[in-house]
PDB file of C-alpha atoms in Angstrom:
ATOM      1  CA  MET T   1      -3.529  -2.410 -23.993  1.00  0.00           C
ATOM      2  CA  LEU T   2      -0.668  -1.983 -20.446  1.00  0.00           C
ATOM      3  CA  LEU T   3      -1.143  -4.821 -17.810  1.00  0.00           C
ATOM      4  CA  TYR T   4       0.249  -3.269 -15.349  1.00  0.00           C
ATOM      5  CA  GLY T   5       0.297   0.975 -13.867  1.00  0.00           C
ATOM      6  CA  VAL T   6       2.201   2.548 -12.464  1.00  0.00           C
ATOM      7  CA  LEU T   7       1.148   4.559  -9.040  1.00  0.00           C
ATOM      8  CA  HIS T   8       2.047   6.700  -6.263  1.00  0.00           C
ATOM      9  CA  SER T   9       1.439   7.853  -3.541  1.00  0.00           C
ATOM     10  CA  SER T  10       0.656  11.121  -1.564  1.00  0.00           C
ATOM     11  CA  GLU T  11       2.632  10.557   1.519  1.00  0.00           C
ATOM     12  CA  ARG T  12       5.717  12.205   0.919  1.00  0.00           C
ATOM     13  CA  TYR T  13       3.018  15.339   0.376  1.00  0.00           C
ATOM     14  CA  GLN T  14       2.006  15.440   3.986  1.00  0.00           C
ATOM     15  CA  ARG T  15       3.858  18.975   4.935  1.00  0.00           C
ATOM     16  CA  MET T  16       2.367  20.846   1.042  1.00  0.00           C
ATOM     17  CA  TYR T  17      -0.825  21.045  -0.048  1.00  0.00           C
ATOM     18  CA  LEU T  18      -3.129  17.952  -1.385  1.00  0.00           C
ATOM     19  CA  VAL T  19      -4.222  20.066  -4.324  1.00  0.00           C
ATOM     20  CA  ASP T  20       0.063  20.471  -4.708  1.00  0.00           C
ATOM     21  CA  CYS T  21       0.515  16.239  -5.074  1.00  0.00           C
ATOM     22  CA  LEU T  22      -2.230  16.220  -7.439  1.00  0.00           C
ATOM     23  CA  ARG T  23      -1.468  18.948  -9.877  1.00  0.00           C
ATOM     24  CA  ASP T  24       1.961  17.414 -10.082  1.00  0.00           C
ATOM     25  CA  GLN T  25       0.091  13.790 -10.782  1.00  0.00           C
ATOM     26  CA  ALA T  26      -2.051  15.689 -13.573  1.00  0.00           C
ATOM     27  CA  GLU T  27       0.418  17.164 -15.850  1.00  0.00           C
ATOM     28  CA  ALA T  28       3.536  14.552 -15.216  1.00  0.00           C
ATOM     29  CA  GLY T  29      -0.303  12.284 -17.334  1.00  0.00           C
ATOM     30  CA  TRP T  30      -0.323   9.930 -14.550  1.00  0.00           C
ATOM     31  CA  LYS T  31      -4.097   9.163 -13.924  1.00  0.00           C
ATOM     32  CA  ASP T  32      -4.698   7.210 -10.662  1.00  0.00           C
ATOM     33  CA  VAL T  33      -3.044   8.286  -7.162  1.00  0.00           C
ATOM     34  CA  GLU T  34      -3.193   6.359  -4.029  1.00  0.00           C
ATOM     35  CA  ILE T  35      -4.218   9.249  -1.685  1.00  0.00           C
ATOM     36  CA  TYR T  36      -2.567   8.225   2.087  1.00  0.00           C
ATOM     37  CA  GLY T  37      -5.025   9.302   5.189  1.00  0.00           C
ATOM     38  CA  GLN T  38      -3.052  11.630   7.040  1.00  0.00           C
ATOM     39  CA  VAL T  39      -2.842  15.026   8.704  1.00  0.00           C
ATOM     40  CA  PRO T  40      -2.802  17.531   7.114  1.00  0.00           C
ATOM     41  CA  HIS T  41      -4.848  15.655   4.498  1.00  0.00           C
ATOM     42  CA  LEU T  42      -6.875  13.895   6.375  1.00  0.00           C
ATOM     43  CA  PHE T  43      -7.662  13.075   9.709  1.00  0.00           C
ATOM     44  CA  ALA T  44      -9.702  10.600  11.549  1.00  0.00           C
ATOM     45  CA  ASP T  45      -9.259   8.801  14.932  1.00  0.00           C
ATOM     46  CA  ALA T  46     -11.627   6.089  16.231  1.00  0.00           C
ATOM     47  CA  TYR T  47     -14.626   8.938  16.975  1.00  0.00           C
ATOM     48  CA  GLY T  48     -14.456  10.811  13.220  1.00  0.00           C
ATOM     49  CA  ILE T  49     -13.357  11.974  10.635  1.00  0.00           C
ATOM     50  CA  SER T  50     -13.137  15.302   8.489  1.00  0.00           C
ATOM     51  CA  GLY T  51     -11.199  16.279   5.018  1.00  0.00           C
ATOM     52  CA  LEU T  52     -12.951  14.140   3.065  1.00  0.00           C
ATOM     53  CA  GLU T  53     -14.826  16.071   0.661  1.00  0.00           C
ATOM     54  CA  GLU T  54     -12.362  18.548   0.297  1.00  0.00           C
ATOM     55  CA  ILE T  55      -9.521  14.391  -0.811  1.00  0.00           C
ATOM     56  CA  LYS T  56     -12.632  14.279  -3.537  1.00  0.00           C
ATOM     57  CA  LYS T  57     -12.916  17.397  -5.127  1.00  0.00           C
ATOM     58  CA  GLY T  58      -9.392  17.656  -6.070  1.00  0.00           C
ATOM     59  CA  LEU T  59      -9.665  14.227  -7.219  1.00  0.00           C
ATOM     60  CA  GLU T  60     -13.176  15.631  -9.465  1.00  0.00           C
ATOM     61  CA  ALA T  61     -11.307  18.509 -10.746  1.00  0.00           C
ATOM     62  CA  PHE T  62      -7.851  17.021 -12.060  1.00  0.00           C
ATOM     63  CA  ALA T  63      -9.960  13.741 -12.854  1.00  0.00           C
ATOM     64  CA  LEU T  64      -8.299  10.926 -11.823  1.00  0.00           C
ATOM     65  CA  GLU T  65      -9.009   8.060  -9.215  1.00  0.00           C
ATOM     66  CA  ALA T  66      -8.251   6.861  -5.932  1.00  0.00           C
ATOM     67  CA  ALA T  67      -6.881   3.246  -7.092  1.00  0.00           C
ATOM     68  CA  VAL T  68      -5.564   2.079  -3.336  1.00  0.00           C
ATOM     69  CA  PHE T  69      -6.143   4.109  -0.119  1.00  0.00           C
ATOM     70  CA  ARG T  70      -3.700   4.248   3.005  1.00  0.00           C
ATOM     71  CA  PRO T  71      -5.270   4.560   6.048  1.00  0.00           C
ATOM     72  CA  GLY T  72      -2.547   6.827   8.511  1.00  0.00           C
ATOM     73  CA  VAL T  73       0.275   5.092  10.620  1.00  0.00           C
ATOM     74  CA  TYR T  74      -1.747   6.241  13.806  1.00  0.00           C
ATOM     75  CA  GLN T  75      -1.477   3.731  16.872  1.00  0.00           C
ATOM     76  CA  TYR T  76      -4.181   1.618  15.962  1.00  0.00           C
ATOM     77  CA  ASP T  77      -3.410  -1.972  16.489  1.00  0.00           C
ATOM     78  CA  LEU T  78      -6.335  -4.168  14.473  1.00  0.00           C
ATOM     79  CA  CYS T  79      -4.605  -6.699  16.287  1.00  0.00           C
ATOM     80  CA  ALA T  80      -5.466  -5.672  19.714  1.00  0.00           C
ATOM     81  CA  ASP T  81      -7.969  -6.858  22.149  1.00  0.00           C
ATOM     82  CA  PRO T  82     -11.847  -6.118  20.382  1.00  0.00           C
ATOM     83  CA  GLU T  83     -12.670  -5.825  24.255  1.00  0.00           C
ATOM     84  CA  ASP T  84     -10.574  -3.564  25.258  1.00  0.00           C
ATOM     85  CA  PRO T  85     -11.047   0.036  25.011  1.00  0.00           C
ATOM     86  CA  PHE T  86      -7.779   0.257  22.687  1.00  0.00           C
ATOM     87  CA  GLY T  87      -9.274  -2.801  21.032  1.00  0.00           C
ATOM     88  CA  ALA T  88     -12.892  -0.940  20.925  1.00  0.00           C
ATOM     89  CA  ALA T  89     -11.168   2.386  19.033  1.00  0.00           C
ATOM     90  CA  SER T  90      -8.677   1.610  16.948  1.00  0.00           C
ATOM     91  CA  MET T  91     -11.800  -0.660  15.007  1.00  0.00           C
ATOM     92  CA  GLY T  92     -14.094   2.165  14.779  1.00  0.00           C
ATOM     93  CA  TYR T  93     -10.899   4.269  13.213  1.00  0.00           C
ATOM     94  CA  TYR T  94     -10.403   1.031  10.377  1.00  0.00           C
ATOM     95  CA  ARG T  95     -14.163   1.305   9.780  1.00  0.00           C
ATOM     96  CA  HIS T  96     -13.503   4.985   9.705  1.00  0.00           C
ATOM     97  CA  MET T  97     -11.371   4.253   7.149  1.00  0.00           C
ATOM     98  CA  ALA T  98     -13.060   1.425   5.283  1.00  0.00           C
ATOM     99  CA  ALA T  99     -15.982   4.091   5.426  1.00  0.00           C
ATOM    100  CA  ALA T 100     -13.814   6.090   4.061  1.00  0.00           C
ATOM    101  CA  ALA T 101     -12.235   4.430   0.918  1.00  0.00           C
ATOM    102  CA  VAL T 102     -15.549   3.521  -0.031  1.00  0.00           C
ATOM    103  CA  LYS T 103     -16.400   7.160  -0.427  1.00  0.00           C
ATOM    104  CA  LEU T 104     -13.133   7.499  -2.496  1.00  0.00           C
ATOM    105  CA  GLY T 105     -14.013   5.466  -4.749  1.00  0.00           C
ATOM    106  CA  ALA T 106     -11.122   3.290  -4.051  1.00  0.00           C
ATOM    107  CA  LYS T 107     -10.188   0.418  -5.354  1.00  0.00           C
ATOM    108  CA  MET T 108      -8.791  -0.886  -2.220  1.00  0.00           C
ATOM    109  CA  LEU T 109      -7.698  -0.063   0.976  1.00  0.00           C
ATOM    110  CA  SER T 110      -4.419  -1.543   1.687  1.00  0.00           C
ATOM    111  CA  LEU T 111      -3.466  -2.169   6.019  1.00  0.00           C
ATOM    112  CA  ASN T 112      -0.523  -2.727   6.380  1.00  0.00           C
ATOM    113  CA  SER T 113       0.246  -0.736  10.410  1.00  0.00           C
ATOM    114  CA  PHE T 114      -1.424  -2.916  11.893  1.00  0.00           C
ATOM    115  CA  MET T 115       0.392  -6.036  11.818  1.00  0.00           C
ATOM    116  CA  ARG T 116       3.454  -4.571  13.796  1.00  0.00           C
ATOM    117  CA  ILE T 117       4.019  -6.543  17.711  1.00  0.00           C
ATOM    118  CA  VAL T 118       3.340  -4.399  20.227  1.00  0.00           C
ATOM    119  CA  ASP T 119       2.716  -6.840  22.796  1.00  0.00           C
ATOM    120  CA  GLY T 120       1.108 -10.126  23.767  1.00  0.00           C
ATOM    121  CA  ASP T 121       0.965 -14.177  22.951  1.00  0.00           C
ATOM    122  CA  LEU T 122       1.709 -14.021  18.723  1.00  0.00           C
ATOM    123  CA  PRO T 123      -0.719 -16.256  17.832  1.00  0.00           C
ATOM    124  CA  GLU T 124      -4.110 -15.068  19.382  1.00  0.00           C
ATOM    125  CA  ARG T 125      -2.968 -11.472  18.257  1.00  0.00           C
ATOM    126  CA  LYS T 126      -2.718 -13.168  14.528  1.00  0.00           C
ATOM    127  CA  LYS T 127      -6.586 -14.697  15.369  1.00  0.00           C
ATOM    128  CA  ARG T 128      -7.604 -11.241  16.266  1.00  0.00           C
ATOM    129  CA  ALA T 129      -5.864  -9.806  13.486  1.00  0.00           C
ATOM    130  CA  VAL T 130      -7.891 -12.342  10.762  1.00  0.00           C
ATOM    131  CA  LYS T 131     -11.174 -11.570  12.389  1.00  0.00           C
ATOM    132  CA  ALA T 132     -10.879  -7.681  11.861  1.00  0.00           C
ATOM    133  CA  VAL T 133      -9.886  -7.815   8.676  1.00  0.00           C
ATOM    134  CA  LYS T 134     -12.647 -10.853   7.631  1.00  0.00           C
ATOM    135  CA  MET T 135     -14.915  -7.926   9.447  1.00  0.00           C
ATOM    136  CA  LEU T 136     -13.265  -5.322   6.956  1.00  0.00           C
ATOM    137  CA  SER T 137     -14.007  -6.328   4.179  1.00  0.00           C
ATOM    138  CA  ALA T 138     -17.877  -7.159   4.606  1.00  0.00           C
ATOM    139  CA  GLU T 139     -17.825  -3.638   5.587  1.00  0.00           C
ATOM    140  CA  ALA T 140     -15.829  -2.196   2.924  1.00  0.00           C
ATOM    141  CA  GLY T 141     -18.293  -3.461  -0.199  1.00  0.00           C
ATOM    142  CA  PRO T 142     -16.952  -3.242  -3.684  1.00  0.00           C
ATOM    143  CA  VAL T 143     -13.306  -1.579  -2.150  1.00  0.00           C
ATOM    144  CA  LYS T 144     -11.142  -5.001  -1.856  1.00  0.00           C
ATOM    145  CA  ILE T 145      -8.559  -4.692   1.338  1.00  0.00           C
ATOM    146  CA  LEU T 146      -4.712  -5.064   0.186  1.00  0.00           C
ATOM    147  CA  CYS T 147      -2.221  -7.047   3.029  1.00  0.00           C
ATOM    148  CA  GLU T 148       1.246  -5.881   3.113  1.00  0.00           C
ATOM    149  CA  ASN T 149       4.490  -7.723   4.453  1.00  0.00           C
ATOM    150  CA  GLY T 150       5.566  -5.831   7.195  1.00  0.00           C
ATOM    151  CA  GLY T 151       9.180  -5.106   8.959  1.00  0.00           C
ATOM    152  CA  LYS T 152      11.139  -8.058  11.369  1.00  0.00           C
ATOM    153  CA  TYR T 153       8.699  -7.267  13.861  1.00  0.00           C
ATOM    154  CA  SER T 154       5.767  -7.329  12.423  1.00  0.00           C
ATOM    155  CA  ALA T 155       3.304 -10.069  13.072  1.00  0.00           C
ATOM    156  CA  PHE T 156       2.636 -11.669   9.298  1.00  0.00           C
ATOM    157  CA  SER T 157       6.445 -10.413   8.737  1.00  0.00           C
ATOM    158  CA  ALA T 158       6.787 -13.480   6.748  1.00  0.00           C
ATOM    159  CA  LEU T 159       5.504 -14.492   2.890  1.00  0.00           C
ATOM    160  CA  LYS T 160       4.158 -17.848   5.154  1.00  0.00           C
ATOM    161  CA  GLU T 161       2.485 -16.155   7.216  1.00  0.00           C
ATOM    162  CA  LEU T 162       0.766 -13.355   4.597  1.00  0.00           C
ATOM    163  CA  CYS T 163      -0.733 -16.993   3.060  1.00  0.00           C
ATOM    164  CA  ASP T 164      -1.825 -18.056   5.880  1.00  0.00           C
ATOM    165  CA  LEU T 165      -3.436 -14.541   5.491  1.00  0.00           C
ATOM    166  CA  LYS T 166      -4.879 -15.117   2.740  1.00  0.00           C
ATOM    167  CA  SER T 167      -5.777 -18.585   3.598  1.00  0.00           C
ATOM    168  CA  ALA T 168      -8.457 -17.328   6.042  1.00  0.00           C
ATOM    169  CA  VAL T 169      -9.492 -14.570   4.566  1.00  0.00           C
ATOM    170  CA  PRO T 170      -9.274 -15.590   0.588  1.00  0.00           C
ATOM    171  CA  GLU T 171     -10.669 -12.328  -0.240  1.00  0.00           C
ATOM    172  CA  ILE T 172      -8.308 -10.341   0.802  1.00  0.00           C
ATOM    173  CA  GLN T 173      -5.180  -9.497  -1.998  1.00  0.00           C
ATOM    174  CA  ILE T 174      -1.952  -9.099  -1.247  1.00  0.00           C
ATOM    175  CA  GLN T 175       1.187  -5.920  -1.371  1.00  0.00           C
ATOM    176  CA  MET T 176       4.683  -6.898  -1.681  1.00  0.00           C
ATOM    177  CA  ASN T 177       6.975  -4.419  -0.203  1.00  0.00           C
ATOM    178  CA  LEU T 178       9.480  -4.814  -2.236  1.00  0.00           C
ATOM    179  CA  ALA T 179      12.413  -3.375   0.278  1.00  0.00           C
ATOM    180  CA  GLY T 180      11.112  -6.003   2.711  1.00  0.00           C
ATOM    181  CA  ALA T 181      11.009  -8.936   0.502  1.00  0.00           C
ATOM    182  CA  LEU T 182      15.003  -8.727  -0.380  1.00  0.00           C
ATOM    183  CA  GLU T 183      15.744  -7.814   3.351  1.00  0.00           C
ATOM    184  CA  ALA T 184      14.259 -11.064   4.328  1.00  0.00           C
ATOM    185  CA  GLY T 185      16.166 -12.990   0.960  1.00  0.00           C
ATOM    186  CA  GLU T 186      12.455 -13.438  -0.212  1.00  0.00           C
ATOM    187  CA  LYS T 187      12.485 -13.981  -4.572  1.00  0.00           C
ATOM    188  CA  LEU T 188       9.782 -12.207  -7.149  1.00  0.00           C
ATOM    189  CA  SER T 189       9.072 -16.021  -7.974  1.00  0.00           C
ATOM    190  CA  ASP T 190       7.469 -17.824  -4.295  1.00  0.00           C
ATOM    191  CA  TRP T 191       4.947 -14.150  -4.066  1.00  0.00           C
ATOM    192  CA  LEU T 192       3.751 -14.372  -8.044  1.00  0.00           C
ATOM    193  CA  LYS T 193       3.600 -18.791  -6.864  1.00  0.00           C
ATOM    194  CA  ALA T 194       1.945 -18.082  -3.407  1.00  0.00           C
ATOM    195  CA  PHE T 195      -0.394 -15.508  -5.034  1.00  0.00           C
ATOM    196  CA  GLY T 196      -0.628 -15.126  -8.752  1.00  0.00           C
ATOM    197  CA  GLU T 197      -3.235 -12.590  -9.711  1.00  0.00           C
ATOM    198  CA  ASP T 198      -3.481 -11.576  -6.093  1.00  0.00           C
ATOM    199  CA  LEU T 199      -0.418  -9.450  -6.311  1.00  0.00           C
ATOM    200  CA  LYS T 200      -2.183  -6.799  -7.121  1.00  0.00           C
ATOM    201  CA  VAL T 201       0.827  -3.821  -5.467  1.00  0.00           C
ATOM    202  CA  ILE T 202       4.603  -4.288  -5.659  1.00  0.00           C
ATOM    203  CA  SER T 203       6.223  -1.562  -2.991  1.00  0.00           C
ATOM    204  CA  VAL T 204       9.318  -0.258  -4.564  1.00  0.00           C
ATOM    205  CA  PRO T 205      11.035   2.274  -2.711  1.00  0.00           C
ATOM    206  CA  GLY T 206      12.767   5.788  -4.719  1.00  0.00           C
ATOM    207  CA  PHE T 207      16.247   4.448  -3.273  1.00  0.00           C
ATOM    208  CA  LEU T 208      16.123   0.312  -4.814  1.00  0.00           C
ATOM    209  CA  LEU T 209      14.467   2.377  -8.357  1.00  0.00           C
ATOM    210  CA  ARG T 210      17.333   4.596  -8.489  1.00  0.00           C
ATOM    211  CA  GLU T 211      19.707   0.851  -7.495  1.00  0.00           C
ATOM    212  CA  MET T 212      18.480  -0.746 -10.146  1.00  0.00           C
ATOM    213  CA  GLN T 213      18.573   1.935 -13.062  1.00  0.00           C
ATOM    214  CA  GLU T 214      22.460   2.544 -11.612  1.00  0.00           C
ATOM    215  CA  GLY T 215      23.196  -1.527 -12.222  1.00  0.00           C
ATOM    216  CA  THR T 216      24.230  -1.108  -8.393  1.00  0.00           C
ATOM    217  CA  HIS T 217      21.903  -2.966  -6.200  1.00  0.00           C
ATOM    218  CA  THR T 218      22.385  -7.460  -8.172  1.00  0.00           C
ATOM    219  CA  ASP T 219      21.083  -9.269  -5.158  1.00  0.00           C
ATOM    220  CA  GLY T 220      20.395 -12.862  -5.903  1.00  0.00           C
ATOM    221  CA  GLU T 221      17.309 -12.008  -9.131  1.00  0.00           C
ATOM    222  CA  TRP T 222      16.885  -9.001  -8.427  1.00  0.00           C
ATOM    223  CA  PRO T 223      19.733  -7.622 -11.515  1.00  0.00           C
ATOM    224  CA  LYS T 224      19.113  -3.699 -12.581  1.00  0.00           C
ATOM    225  CA  ASP T 225      16.583  -4.569 -15.077  1.00  0.00           C
ATOM    226  CA  CYS T 226      14.534  -6.890 -12.901  1.00  0.00           C
ATOM    227  CA  LEU T 227      11.960  -4.189 -13.125  1.00  0.00           C
ATOM    228  CA  SER T 228      11.535  -5.343 -16.915  1.00  0.00           C
ATOM    229  CA  ALA T 229      11.989  -8.905 -16.351  1.00  0.00           C
ATOM    230  CA  LEU T 230       9.225  -8.618 -13.166  1.00  0.00           C
ATOM    231  CA  PHE T 231       6.307  -7.223 -15.851  1.00  0.00           C
ATOM    232  CA  GLN T 232       7.046 -10.459 -19.020  1.00  0.00           C
ATOM    233  CA  SER T 233       5.920 -12.740 -16.159  1.00  0.00           C
ATOM    234  CA  SER T 234       2.631 -12.581 -15.441  1.00  0.00           C
ATOM    235  CA  PHE T 235       2.174  -9.843 -13.094  1.00  0.00           C
ATOM    236  CA  CYS T 236      -0.850  -7.506 -14.048  1.00  0.00           C
ATOM    237  CA  GLY T 237      -1.083  -4.839 -10.964  1.00  0.00           C
ATOM    238  CA  TRP T 238       0.312  -1.959  -9.846  1.00  0.00           C
ATOM    239  CA  ILE T 239       3.713  -1.105  -9.436  1.00  0.00           C
ATOM    240  CA  ARG T 240       4.503   1.908  -5.619  1.00  0.00           C
ATOM    241  CA  LEU T 241       6.018   4.783  -5.815  1.00  0.00           C
ATOM    242  CA  GLU T 242       6.224   8.374  -2.811  1.00  0.00           C
ATOM    243  CA  ASN T 243       8.039  10.122  -5.794  1.00  0.00           C
ATOM    244  CA  TYR T 244       6.746  11.791  -8.907  1.00  0.00           C
ATOM    245  CA  GLU T 245       9.786  13.362  -9.384  1.00  0.00           C
ATOM    246  CA  ALA T 246      11.633  13.371 -13.195  1.00  0.00           C
ATOM    247  CA  GLY T 247      14.366  11.795 -12.171  1.00  0.00           C
ATOM    248  CA  TYR T 248      12.449   8.805 -10.096  1.00  0.00           C
ATOM    249  CA  ARG T 249      10.448   8.822 -13.999  1.00  0.00           C
ATOM    250  CA  GLU T 250      13.689   8.466 -15.712  1.00  0.00           C
ATOM    251  CA  ALA T 251      15.237   5.992 -14.071  1.00  0.00           C
ATOM    252  CA  PHE T 252      11.388   3.517 -14.655  1.00  0.00           C
ATOM    253  CA  ARG T 253      12.195   5.031 -18.681  1.00  0.00           C
ATOM    254  CA  LEU T 254      15.568   3.174 -17.835  1.00  0.00           C
ATOM    255  CA  CYS T 255      13.852   0.059 -17.364  1.00  0.00           C
ATOM    256  CA  GLY T 256      11.958  -0.380 -19.389  1.00  0.00           C
ATOM    257  CA  ILE T 257       8.924   0.788 -18.388  1.00  0.00           C
ATOM    258  CA  PRO T 258       6.409   3.280 -20.322  1.00  0.00           C
ATOM    259  CA  ALA T 259       4.074   5.865 -18.297  1.00  0.00           C
ATOM    260  CA  GLY T 260       0.393   3.984 -17.804  1.00  0.00           C
ATOM    261  CA  GLY T 261      -2.534   2.465 -16.211  1.00  0.00           C
ATOM    262  CA  LEU T 262      -4.494  -0.466 -15.542  1.00  0.00           C
TER     263      LEU T 262
END
């Protein structure tokens, strides 16, 4: 029994029909997908949502499951003051996203865009983010909230800060952006130690996978076979990739990672 799965995202299909993404997914032999909730496949704002039924029908038609639902990156911000119109609109948007994840039967709702800094007092923004995540976690019911490390100007960019968020909201789960962690000089062992079984998704950019397969990325504890080494550890979750192309699937195989699902 495999303890991990390879998870492809529909994000790269924004300029194509969603059915193309789902067909490619099914023909490649995968059964789980990350649905990226953004136009043209899905539209949502603070007031409503459209396109959800079509996505659900498509998943059913190809016998696929939405392991993760990732909201589109709009200008909403869960760190905003909920008492002003922008903060209220942001909360409205993410409430629609939580309801969408439930309707699609997703296992997890991925949150990453809310962590970026826009302006204002950083400690206060973090407090607002914690409050918002707690509220969404309660409203999402069986769908787990998945929080990802952000970029350089993120409110929760560092491993320690994600640990702080996890301490404040124990029910959340964690997604590791591999490229972001590497840029920050962080190690896989640190993430595994910090989060254990709560580390559910590791997002691997296509360029990094190619470098691993070609042996050109050998920084620290990330040699060519680092993904194989990862799966010899206690990690039990998903590896997320945005590309379906045969070259990327071959790179997975050469890294020692067979196709499979949880």
